[in-house]
Coordinates of C-alpha atoms in Angstrom, one line a residue:
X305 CA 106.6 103.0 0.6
X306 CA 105.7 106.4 2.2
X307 CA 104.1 104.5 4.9
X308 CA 107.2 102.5 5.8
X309 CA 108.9 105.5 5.9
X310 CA 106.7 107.3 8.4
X311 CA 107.0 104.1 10.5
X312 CA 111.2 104.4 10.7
X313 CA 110.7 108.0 11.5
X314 CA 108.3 107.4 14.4
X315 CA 110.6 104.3 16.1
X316 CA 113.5 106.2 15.0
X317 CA 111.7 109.6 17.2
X318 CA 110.9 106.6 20.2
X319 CA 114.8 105.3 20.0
X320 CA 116.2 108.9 20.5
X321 CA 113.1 109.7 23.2
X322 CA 114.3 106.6 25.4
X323 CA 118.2 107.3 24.9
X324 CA 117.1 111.1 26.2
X325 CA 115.4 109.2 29.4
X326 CA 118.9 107.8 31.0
X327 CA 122.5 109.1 30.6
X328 CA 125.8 107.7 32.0
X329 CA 127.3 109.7 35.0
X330 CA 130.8 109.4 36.2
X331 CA 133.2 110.8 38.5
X332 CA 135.3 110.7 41.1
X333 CA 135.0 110.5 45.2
X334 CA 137.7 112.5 47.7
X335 CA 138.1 113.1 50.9
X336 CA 138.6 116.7 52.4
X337 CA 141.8 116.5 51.5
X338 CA 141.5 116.0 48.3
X339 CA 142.3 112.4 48.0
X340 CA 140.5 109.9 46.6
X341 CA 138.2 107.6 48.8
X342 CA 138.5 104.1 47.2
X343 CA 135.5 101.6 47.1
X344 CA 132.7 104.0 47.7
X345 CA 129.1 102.9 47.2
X346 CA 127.2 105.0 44.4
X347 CA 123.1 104.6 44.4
X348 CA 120.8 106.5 42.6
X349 CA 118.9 107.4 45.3
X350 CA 115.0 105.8 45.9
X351 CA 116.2 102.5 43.8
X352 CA 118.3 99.6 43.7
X353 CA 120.2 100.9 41.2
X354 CA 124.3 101.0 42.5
X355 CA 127.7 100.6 41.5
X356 CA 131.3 100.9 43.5
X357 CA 134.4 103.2 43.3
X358 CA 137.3 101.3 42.2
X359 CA 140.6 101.6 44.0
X360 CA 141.0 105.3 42.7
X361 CA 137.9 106.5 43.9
X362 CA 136.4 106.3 40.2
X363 CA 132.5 105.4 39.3
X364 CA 130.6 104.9 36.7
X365 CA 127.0 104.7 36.4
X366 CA 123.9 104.8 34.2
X367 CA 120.8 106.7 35.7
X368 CA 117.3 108.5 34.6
X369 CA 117.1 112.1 33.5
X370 CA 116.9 114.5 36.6
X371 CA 117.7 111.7 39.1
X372 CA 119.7 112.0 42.6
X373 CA 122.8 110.0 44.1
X374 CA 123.4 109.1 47.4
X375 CA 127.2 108.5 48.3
X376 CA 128.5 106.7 50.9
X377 CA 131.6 105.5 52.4
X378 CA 133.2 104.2 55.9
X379 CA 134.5 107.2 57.9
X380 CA 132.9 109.8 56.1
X381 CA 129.7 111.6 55.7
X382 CA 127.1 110.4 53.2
X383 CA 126.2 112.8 50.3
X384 CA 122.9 113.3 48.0
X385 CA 124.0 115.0 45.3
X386 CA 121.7 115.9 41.5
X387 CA 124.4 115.7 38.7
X388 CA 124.2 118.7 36.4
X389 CA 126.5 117.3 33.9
X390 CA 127.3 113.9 33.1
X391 CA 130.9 114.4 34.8
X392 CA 131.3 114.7 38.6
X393 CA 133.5 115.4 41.5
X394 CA 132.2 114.6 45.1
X395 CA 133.9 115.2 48.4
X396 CA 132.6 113.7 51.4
X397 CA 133.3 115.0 54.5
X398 CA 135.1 112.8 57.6
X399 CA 132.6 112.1 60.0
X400 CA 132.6 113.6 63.7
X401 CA 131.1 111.0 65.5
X402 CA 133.6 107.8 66.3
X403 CA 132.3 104.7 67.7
X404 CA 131.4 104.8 71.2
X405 CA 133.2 102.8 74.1
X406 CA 130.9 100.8 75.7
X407 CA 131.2 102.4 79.7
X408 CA 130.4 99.2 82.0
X409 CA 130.2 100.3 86.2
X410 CA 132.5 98.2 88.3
X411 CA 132.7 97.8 92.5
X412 CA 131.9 101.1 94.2
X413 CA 130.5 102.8 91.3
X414 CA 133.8 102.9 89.3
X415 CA 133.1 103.6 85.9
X416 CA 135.6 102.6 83.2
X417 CA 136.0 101.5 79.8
X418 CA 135.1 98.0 78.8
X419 CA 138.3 96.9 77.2
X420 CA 139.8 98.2 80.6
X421 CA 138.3 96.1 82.7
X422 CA 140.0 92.5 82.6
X423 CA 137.0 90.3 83.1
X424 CA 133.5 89.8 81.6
X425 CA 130.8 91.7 82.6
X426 CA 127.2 91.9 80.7
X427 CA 125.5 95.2 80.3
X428 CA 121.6 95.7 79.8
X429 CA 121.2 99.4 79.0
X430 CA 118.1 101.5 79.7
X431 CA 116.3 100.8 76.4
X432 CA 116.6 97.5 76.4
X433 CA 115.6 97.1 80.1
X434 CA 112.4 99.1 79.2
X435 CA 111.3 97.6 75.6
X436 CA 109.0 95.3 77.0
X437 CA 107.3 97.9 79.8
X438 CA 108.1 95.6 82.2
X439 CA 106.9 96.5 85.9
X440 CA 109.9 95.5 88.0
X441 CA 113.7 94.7 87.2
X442 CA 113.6 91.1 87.3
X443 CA 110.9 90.6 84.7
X444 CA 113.0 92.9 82.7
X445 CA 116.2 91.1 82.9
X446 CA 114.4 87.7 82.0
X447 CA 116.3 86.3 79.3
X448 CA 118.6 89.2 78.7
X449 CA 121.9 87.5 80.4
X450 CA 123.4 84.4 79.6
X451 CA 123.5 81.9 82.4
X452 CA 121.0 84.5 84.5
X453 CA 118.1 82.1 86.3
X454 CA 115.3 84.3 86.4
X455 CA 112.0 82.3 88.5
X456 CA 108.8 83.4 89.7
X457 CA 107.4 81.0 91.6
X458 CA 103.7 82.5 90.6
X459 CA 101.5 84.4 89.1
X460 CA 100.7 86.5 92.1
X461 CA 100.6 90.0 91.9
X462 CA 103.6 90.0 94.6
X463 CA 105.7 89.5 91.6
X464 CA 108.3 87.6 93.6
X465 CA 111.8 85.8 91.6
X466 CA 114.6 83.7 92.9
X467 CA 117.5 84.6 91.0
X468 CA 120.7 82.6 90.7
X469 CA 123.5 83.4 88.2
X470 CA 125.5 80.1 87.0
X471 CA 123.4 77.9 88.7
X472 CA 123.0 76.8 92.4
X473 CA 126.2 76.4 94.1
X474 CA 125.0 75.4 97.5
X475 CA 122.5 72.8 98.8
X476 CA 121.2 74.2 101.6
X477 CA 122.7 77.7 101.8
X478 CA 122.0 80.8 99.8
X479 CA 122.6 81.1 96.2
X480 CA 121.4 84.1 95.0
X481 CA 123.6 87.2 93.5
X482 CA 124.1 90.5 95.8
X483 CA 122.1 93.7 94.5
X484 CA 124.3 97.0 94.4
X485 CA 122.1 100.0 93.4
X486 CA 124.0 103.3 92.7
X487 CA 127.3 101.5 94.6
X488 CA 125.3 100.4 97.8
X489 CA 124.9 96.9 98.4
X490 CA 120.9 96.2 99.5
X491 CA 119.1 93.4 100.0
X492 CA 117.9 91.3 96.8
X493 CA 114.2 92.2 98.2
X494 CA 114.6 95.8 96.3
X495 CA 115.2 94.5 93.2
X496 CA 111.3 94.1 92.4
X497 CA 110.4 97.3 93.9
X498 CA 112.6 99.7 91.9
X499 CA 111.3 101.3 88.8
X500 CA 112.9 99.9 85.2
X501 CA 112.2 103.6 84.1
X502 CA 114.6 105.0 86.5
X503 CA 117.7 102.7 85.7
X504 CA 121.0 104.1 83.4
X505 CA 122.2 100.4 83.0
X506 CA 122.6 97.2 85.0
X507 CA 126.2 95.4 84.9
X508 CA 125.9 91.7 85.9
X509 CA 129.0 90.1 87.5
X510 CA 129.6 86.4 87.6
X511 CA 131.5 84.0 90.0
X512 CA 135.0 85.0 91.0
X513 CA 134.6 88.3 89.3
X514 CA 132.2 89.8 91.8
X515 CA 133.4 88.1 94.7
X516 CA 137.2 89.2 93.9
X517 CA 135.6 93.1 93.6
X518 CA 132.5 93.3 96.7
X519 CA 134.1 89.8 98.8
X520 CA 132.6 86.3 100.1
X521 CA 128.8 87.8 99.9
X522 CA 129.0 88.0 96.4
X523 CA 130.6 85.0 95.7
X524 CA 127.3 83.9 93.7
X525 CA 127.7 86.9 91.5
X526 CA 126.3 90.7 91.8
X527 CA 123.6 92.7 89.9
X528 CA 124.9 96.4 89.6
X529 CA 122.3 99.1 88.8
X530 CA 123.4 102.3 88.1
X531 CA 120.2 105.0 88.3
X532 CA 119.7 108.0 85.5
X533 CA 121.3 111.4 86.2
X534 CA 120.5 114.6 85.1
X535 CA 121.3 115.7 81.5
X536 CA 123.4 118.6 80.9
X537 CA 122.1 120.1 78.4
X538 CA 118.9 121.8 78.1
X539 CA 115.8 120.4 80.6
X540 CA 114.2 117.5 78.7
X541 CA 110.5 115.9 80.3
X542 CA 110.2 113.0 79.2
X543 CA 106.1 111.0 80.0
X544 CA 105.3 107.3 79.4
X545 CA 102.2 105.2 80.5
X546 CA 101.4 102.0 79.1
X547 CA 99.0 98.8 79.5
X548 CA 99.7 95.4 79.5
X549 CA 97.3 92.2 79.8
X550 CA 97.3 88.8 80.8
X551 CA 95.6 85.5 81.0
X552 CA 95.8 82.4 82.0
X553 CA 97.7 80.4 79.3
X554 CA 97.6 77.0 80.5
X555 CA 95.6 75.1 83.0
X556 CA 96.3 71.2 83.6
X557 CA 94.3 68.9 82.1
X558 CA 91.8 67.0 83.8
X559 CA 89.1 64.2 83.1
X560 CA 85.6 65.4 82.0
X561 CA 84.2 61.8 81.5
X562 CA 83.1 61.1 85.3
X563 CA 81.6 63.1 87.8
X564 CA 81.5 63.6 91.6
X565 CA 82.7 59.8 93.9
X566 CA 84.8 59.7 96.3
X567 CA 85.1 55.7 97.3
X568 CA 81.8 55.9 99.7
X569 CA 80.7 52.8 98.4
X570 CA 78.6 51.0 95.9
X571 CA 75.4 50.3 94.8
X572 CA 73.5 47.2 94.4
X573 CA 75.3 46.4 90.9
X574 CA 78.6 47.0 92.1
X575 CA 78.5 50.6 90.1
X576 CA 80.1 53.9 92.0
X577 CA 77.1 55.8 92.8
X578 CA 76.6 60.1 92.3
X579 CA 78.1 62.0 95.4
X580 CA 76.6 65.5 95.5
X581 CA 79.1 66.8 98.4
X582 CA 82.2 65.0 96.9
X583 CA 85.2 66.6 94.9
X584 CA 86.8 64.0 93.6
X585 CA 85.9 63.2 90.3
X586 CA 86.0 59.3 89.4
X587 CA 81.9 58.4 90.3
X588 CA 79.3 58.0 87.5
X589 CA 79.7 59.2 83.8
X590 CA 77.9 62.4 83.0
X591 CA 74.6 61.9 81.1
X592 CA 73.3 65.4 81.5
X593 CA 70.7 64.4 83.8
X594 CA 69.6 67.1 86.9
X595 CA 71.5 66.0 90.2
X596 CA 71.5 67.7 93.8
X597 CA 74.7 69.9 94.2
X598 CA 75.7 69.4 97.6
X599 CA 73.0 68.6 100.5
X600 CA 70.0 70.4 101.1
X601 CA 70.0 74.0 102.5
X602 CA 67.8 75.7 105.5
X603 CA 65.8 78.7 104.5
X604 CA 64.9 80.6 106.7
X605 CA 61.6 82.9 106.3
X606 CA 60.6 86.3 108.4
X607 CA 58.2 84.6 110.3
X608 CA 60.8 82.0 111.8
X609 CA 59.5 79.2 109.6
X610 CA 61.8 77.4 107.3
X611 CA 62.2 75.2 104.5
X612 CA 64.7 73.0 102.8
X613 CA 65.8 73.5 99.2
X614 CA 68.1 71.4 96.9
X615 CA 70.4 72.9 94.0
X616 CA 69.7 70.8 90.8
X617 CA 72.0 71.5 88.3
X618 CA 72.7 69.2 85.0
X619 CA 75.1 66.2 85.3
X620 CA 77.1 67.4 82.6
X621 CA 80.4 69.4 81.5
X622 CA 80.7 73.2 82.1
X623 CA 83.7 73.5 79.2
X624 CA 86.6 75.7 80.6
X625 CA 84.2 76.6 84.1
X626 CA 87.8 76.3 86.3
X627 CA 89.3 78.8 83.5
X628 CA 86.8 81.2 83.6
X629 CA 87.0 81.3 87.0
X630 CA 90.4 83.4 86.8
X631 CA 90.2 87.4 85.5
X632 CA 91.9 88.8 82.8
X633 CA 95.1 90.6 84.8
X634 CA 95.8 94.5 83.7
X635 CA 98.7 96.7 84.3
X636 CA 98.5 100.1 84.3
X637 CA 102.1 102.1 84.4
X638 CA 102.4 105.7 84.3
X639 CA 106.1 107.8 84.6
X640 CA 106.9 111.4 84.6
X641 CA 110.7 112.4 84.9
X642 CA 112.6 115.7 84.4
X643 CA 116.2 116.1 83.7
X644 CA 118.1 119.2 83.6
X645 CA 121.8 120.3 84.6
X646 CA 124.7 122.3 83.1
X647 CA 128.5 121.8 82.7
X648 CA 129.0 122.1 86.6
X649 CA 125.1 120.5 88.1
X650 CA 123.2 118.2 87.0
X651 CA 119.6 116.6 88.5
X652 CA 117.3 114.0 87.6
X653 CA 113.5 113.7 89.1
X654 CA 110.9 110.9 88.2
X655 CA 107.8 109.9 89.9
X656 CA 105.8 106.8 88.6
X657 CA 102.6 105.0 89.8
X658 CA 101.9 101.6 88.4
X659 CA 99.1 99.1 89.4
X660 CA 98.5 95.6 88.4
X661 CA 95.3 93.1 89.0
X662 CA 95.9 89.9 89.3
X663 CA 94.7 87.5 87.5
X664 CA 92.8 86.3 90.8
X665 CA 89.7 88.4 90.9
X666 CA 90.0 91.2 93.6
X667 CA 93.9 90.7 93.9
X668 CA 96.1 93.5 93.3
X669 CA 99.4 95.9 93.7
X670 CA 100.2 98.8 93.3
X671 CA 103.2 101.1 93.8
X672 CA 104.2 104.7 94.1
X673 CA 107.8 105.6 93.6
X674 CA 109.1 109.2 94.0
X675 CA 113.4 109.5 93.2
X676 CA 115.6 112.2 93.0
X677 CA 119.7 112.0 91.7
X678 CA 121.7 115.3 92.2
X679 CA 125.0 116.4 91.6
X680 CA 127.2 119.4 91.8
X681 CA 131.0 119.9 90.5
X682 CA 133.1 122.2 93.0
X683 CA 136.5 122.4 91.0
X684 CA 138.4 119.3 92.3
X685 CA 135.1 118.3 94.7
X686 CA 131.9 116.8 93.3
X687 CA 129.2 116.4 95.6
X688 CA 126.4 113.7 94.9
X689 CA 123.0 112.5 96.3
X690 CA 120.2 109.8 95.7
X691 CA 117.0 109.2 97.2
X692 CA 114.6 106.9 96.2
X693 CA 111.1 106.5 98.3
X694 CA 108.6 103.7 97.3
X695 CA 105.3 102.4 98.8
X696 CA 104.2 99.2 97.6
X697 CA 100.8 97.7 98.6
X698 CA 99.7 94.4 98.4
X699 CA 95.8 93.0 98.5
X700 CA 96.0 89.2 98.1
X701 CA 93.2 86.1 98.7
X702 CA 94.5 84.3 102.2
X703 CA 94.3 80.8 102.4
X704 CA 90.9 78.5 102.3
X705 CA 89.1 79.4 105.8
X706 CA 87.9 75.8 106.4
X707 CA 91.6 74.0 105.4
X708 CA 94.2 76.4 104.8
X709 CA 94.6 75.2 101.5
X710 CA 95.8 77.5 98.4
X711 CA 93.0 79.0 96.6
X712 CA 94.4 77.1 92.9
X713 CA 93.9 73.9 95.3
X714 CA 90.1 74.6 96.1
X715 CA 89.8 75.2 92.4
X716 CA 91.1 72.5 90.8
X717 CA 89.0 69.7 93.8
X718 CA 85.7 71.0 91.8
X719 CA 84.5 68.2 89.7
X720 CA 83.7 69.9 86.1
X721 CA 80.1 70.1 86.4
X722 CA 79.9 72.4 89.3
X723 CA 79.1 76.5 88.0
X724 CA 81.8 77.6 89.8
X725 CA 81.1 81.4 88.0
X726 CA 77.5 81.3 89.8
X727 CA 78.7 81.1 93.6
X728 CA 80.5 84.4 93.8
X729 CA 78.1 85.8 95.4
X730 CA 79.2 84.4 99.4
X731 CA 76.4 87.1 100.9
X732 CA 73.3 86.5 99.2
X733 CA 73.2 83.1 97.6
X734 CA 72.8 80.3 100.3
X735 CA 75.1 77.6 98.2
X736 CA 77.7 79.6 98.5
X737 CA 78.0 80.3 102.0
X738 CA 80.5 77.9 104.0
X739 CA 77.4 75.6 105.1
X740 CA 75.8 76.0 102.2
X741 CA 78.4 75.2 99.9
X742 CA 78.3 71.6 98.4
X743 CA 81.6 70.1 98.9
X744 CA 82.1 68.4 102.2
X745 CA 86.1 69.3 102.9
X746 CA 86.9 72.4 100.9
X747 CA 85.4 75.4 101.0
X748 CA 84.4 78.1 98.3
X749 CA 87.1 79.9 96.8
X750 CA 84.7 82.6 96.6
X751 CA 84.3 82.7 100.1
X752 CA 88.3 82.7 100.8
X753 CA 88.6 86.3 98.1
X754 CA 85.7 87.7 99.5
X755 CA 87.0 86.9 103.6
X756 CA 90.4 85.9 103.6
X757 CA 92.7 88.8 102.9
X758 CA 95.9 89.6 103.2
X759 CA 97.4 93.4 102.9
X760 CA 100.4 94.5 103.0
X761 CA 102.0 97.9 102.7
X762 CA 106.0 98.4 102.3
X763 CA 108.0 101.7 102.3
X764 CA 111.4 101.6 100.8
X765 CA 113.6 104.3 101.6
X766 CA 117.0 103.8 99.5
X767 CA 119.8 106.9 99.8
X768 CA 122.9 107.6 99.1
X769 CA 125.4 110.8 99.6
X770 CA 129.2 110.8 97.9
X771 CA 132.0 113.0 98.5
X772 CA 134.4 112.8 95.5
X773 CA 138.0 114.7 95.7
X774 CA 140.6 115.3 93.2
X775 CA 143.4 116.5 94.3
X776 CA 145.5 115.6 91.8
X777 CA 145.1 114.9 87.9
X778 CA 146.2 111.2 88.6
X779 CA 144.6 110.6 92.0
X780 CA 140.8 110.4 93.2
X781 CA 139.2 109.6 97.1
X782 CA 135.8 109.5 97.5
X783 CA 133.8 108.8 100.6
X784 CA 130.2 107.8 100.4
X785 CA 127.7 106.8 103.0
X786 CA 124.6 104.9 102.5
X787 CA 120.9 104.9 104.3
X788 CA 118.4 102.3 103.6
X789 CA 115.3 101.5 105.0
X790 CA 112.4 99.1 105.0
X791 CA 108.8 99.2 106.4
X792 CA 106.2 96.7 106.3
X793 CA 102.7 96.7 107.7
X794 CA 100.7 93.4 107.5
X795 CA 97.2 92.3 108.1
X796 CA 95.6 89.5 107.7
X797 CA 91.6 89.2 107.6
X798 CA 90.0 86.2 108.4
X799 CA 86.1 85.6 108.5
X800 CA 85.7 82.2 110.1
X801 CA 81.9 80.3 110.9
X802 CA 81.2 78.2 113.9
X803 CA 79.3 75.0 113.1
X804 CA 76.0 76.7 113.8
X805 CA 76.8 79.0 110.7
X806 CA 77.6 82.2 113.3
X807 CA 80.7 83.6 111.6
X808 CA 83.2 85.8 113.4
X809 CA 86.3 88.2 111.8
X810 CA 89.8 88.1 113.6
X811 CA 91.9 90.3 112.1
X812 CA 95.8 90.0 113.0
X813 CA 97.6 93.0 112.3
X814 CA 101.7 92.8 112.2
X815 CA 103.9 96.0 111.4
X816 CA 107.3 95.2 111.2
X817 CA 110.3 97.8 109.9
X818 CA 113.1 95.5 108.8
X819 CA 116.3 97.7 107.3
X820 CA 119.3 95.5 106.1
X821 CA 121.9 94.6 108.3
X822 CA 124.2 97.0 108.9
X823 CA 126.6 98.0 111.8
X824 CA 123.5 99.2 114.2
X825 CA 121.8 96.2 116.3
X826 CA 118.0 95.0 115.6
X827 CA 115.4 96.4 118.4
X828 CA 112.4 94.9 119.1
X829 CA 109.6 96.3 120.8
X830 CA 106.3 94.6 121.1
X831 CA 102.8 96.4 122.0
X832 CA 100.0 93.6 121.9
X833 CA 98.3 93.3 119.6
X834 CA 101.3 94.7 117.2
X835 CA 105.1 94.0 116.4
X836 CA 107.0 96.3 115.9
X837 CA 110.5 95.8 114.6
X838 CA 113.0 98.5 113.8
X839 CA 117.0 97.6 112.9
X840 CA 118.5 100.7 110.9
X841 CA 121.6 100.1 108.3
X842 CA 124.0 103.0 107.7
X843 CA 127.4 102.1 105.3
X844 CA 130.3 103.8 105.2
X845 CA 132.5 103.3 102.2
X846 CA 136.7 105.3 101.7
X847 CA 137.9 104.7 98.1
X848 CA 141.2 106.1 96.5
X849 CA 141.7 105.9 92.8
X850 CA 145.1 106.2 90.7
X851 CA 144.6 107.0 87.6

């Protein structure tokens, strides 16, 4: 009997321990003004634990000893508050921030709210433009818009798109959108050389919408970048670099059954017979035996004697030998910008450098971009100015010496048992020289990275200076004049070999400075052996605005 007893003490000890554990709160939420806020959400904070204000802004809730509560509501300030007692008031304050307009950019750099404007327009803002450290504007925009066509024809380091908003509207004539950078039209050909980094927002304009605001030009739609300013507050610095990788993610798929034939003729039992210069692939079926690759080459010694030599090499599969041919293509991007200004000034400078290799081996770009957005308030006069220099460069493989042909062509006319990986070498290994080299009508792509080059080197010089006046609270003119400019120096490097083997280097070298058209003339002047082409493109816009 004493025993039992003990045992109701103990659970009856446990019973008033747990009840001690958790308690009931309740209350009431106000506003500031002391009325009551109805359906607010009560949580104790850290847990799933909740309830909801009735109508009257009344709760009630059961939590653990010394726990918090979070309140929130719509329109008001969320509150973490530790009840003292099991009876509460909370006020929560009305917030200060309201929901923010969405500002879209319209012709001429207009700026207005978006339920002003009565059409549609799509907005890409700098974040979103940037989250996947894109290295120009069109990869960026890639399957941001609805009914945007974003191609690249490519994988070339050129980074080159055809764009065409709502698809093609013409046959035979152009249908790609205008470009308007900072409330200059330019030719589309920026649009890959300006940085994502530098860009506020981009507006895209469809159909009737942007012909109606820029005329016939853009009758296929308009892409409207507007670049970052200066902030107004306190100078902010702001440093990015990142690195991106690519491969090669699909090759096509070829037969790796039969080996090198190309319909010579057959042998004695009517079978195809082994073809050790040929690149098409439909002759005998590998076996894994040795077989000559290509015919016999000359060596030469010091004394003047020679000797002919044969490349054996098994009669068998190299697995993924056209793959491995390609690199592994890195981009490095690297930005510095600075921002400063006050409530009259305000300026924005960035500088980036970003380089890519291509996924050819020794093909790369690179470019250099240097910009600078100013403005300064003079009571009813603002005064604003943009420059934007860039220098791309370009180092691409030129086409097969011996055909012309692409260098993906050469690649894929090499039957799969030919060690494509061991003939990079065009200097010092005799098979992979253009005589030495065993196929018969294409040459080594080897030979066309190491001696067929194309380089190419483009300045961009895009400005801008505005002149807004306000004479009155309801009227605005502005007058704004634009300056753009485009450079381009080509050469091409060709080493080509004379049936004796003698090879020769003709280098062509082009420099041509192309600036859009504008109201001055094009002039061409040529010095042999360069062209040089100069056209320069100055635009004067008037606006008045009545507010």
């Amino acid at each position: 009997m004493r025993k039992l007893a003990s045992l109701l003490s103990v659970l009856m000890l446990l019973c008033t321990l747990a009840l001690a554990q958790t308690h009931t709160v309740t209350g009431v939420i106000k506003d500031e003004k002391g009325d009551p806020i109805p359906f607010a959400t009560i949580q104790e904070t850290g847990t799933k634990n909740a309830t909801q204000a009735d109508a009257n802004g009344l709760f009630s809730i059961k939590i653990a000893a010394n726990s918090k509560l979070t309140i929130t509501a719509t329109g008001h300030e969320p509150q973490t508050i530790t009840p003292s007692m099991n009876a509460v008031a909370v006020t929560l304050p009305t917030t200060n921030s309201e929901m923010t307009e969405v500002v879209v950019t319209t012709a001429l750099g207009v700026k207005k709210q978006q339920r002003q404007v009565g059409y549609s327009t799509t907005q890409i803002n700098s974040k979103e433009l940037t989250a996947g450290k894109a290295t120009n504007i069109g990869s960026a925009l890639s399957g941001k818009v609805a009914g945007l066509l974003i191609q690249q024809p490519n994988s070339s380091v050129t980074n080159d798109v055809r764009i065409t908003l709502r698809g093609n509207r013409s046959l035979l004539g152009n249908n790609q959108p205008i470009l308007v950078v900072d409330g200059s039209i330019i030719s589309l050909n920026y649009l890959n050389q300006l940085s994502p980094n530098d860009v506020d927002n981009v507006n895209v304009l469809k159909g009737a919408t942007a012909t109606a605001l820029y005329g016939n030009e853009a009758s296929n739609g308009a892409i409207i970048i507007t670049t970052k300013k200066g902030s107004r507050s306190r100078p902010i610095i702001n440093l990015s670099s990142s690195l991106n990788m690519e491969t090669i993610s699909l090759m096509p798929e070829l037969q790796n059954e039969f080996g090198s034939y190309g319909g010579e003729g057959l042998d004695a039992q009517g079978r195809s017979s082994y073809m050790p210069y040929e690149n098409q692939s439909y002759g005998p079926r590998y076996d894994g035996s040795l077989v000559p690759l290509g015919d016999p080459v000359r060596i030469f010694r010091p004394d003047g004697s020679f000797y002919d030599t044969a490349w054996m090499v098994p009669y068998k599969v190299l697995p993924d030998e056209r793959r491995k041919f390609f690199d592994k293509a890195l981009t490095f991007q690297n930005n510095v910008s600075f921002s400063t200004g006050d409530a009259s000034s305000q300026i924005y400078v960035s500088f980036e450098n970003m380089r890519k290799n291509g996924s050819i081996p020794k093909d790369f770009a690179s470019r250099n971009s240097a910009r600078v957005n100013a403005s300064k308030d003079f009571n009813k006069v603002t005064v604003a100015a943009n420059l934007n220099y860039i220098q791309s460069i370009y180092d691409v493989v030129g086409p097969d010496v011996q055909q012309g042909r692409p260098l993906y062509w050469t690649i894929l006319n090499t039957p799969a048992h030919v060690p494509l990986t061991k003939l990079s070498d065009t200097y010092n290994n005799p098979f992979a020289t253009p005589t030495g080299y065993f196929n018969a009508y294409y040459g080594n792509p080897w030979w066309a990275i190491n001696n067929s080059r194309q380089h190419d080197v483009r300045d961009n010089i895009i400005s801008n200076l505005k002149v807004e006046v306000r004479p009155l609270t309801w009227l605005s003119a502005s007058y704004t004049v634009n300056y753009n400019a485009y450079f381009d120096r080509y050469q091409y490097h060709c080493k080509a070999i004379w049936k004796s083997g003698v090879s020769f280097t003709q280098i062509m070298d082009l420099t041509s400075i192309r600036l859009p058209a504008g109201t001055n003339p094009q002039t061409t002047r040529l010095v042999m052996p360069k062209q040089d082409t100069e056209k320069t493109s100055t635009t004067h816009v008037c606006r008045a605005t009545f507010c």
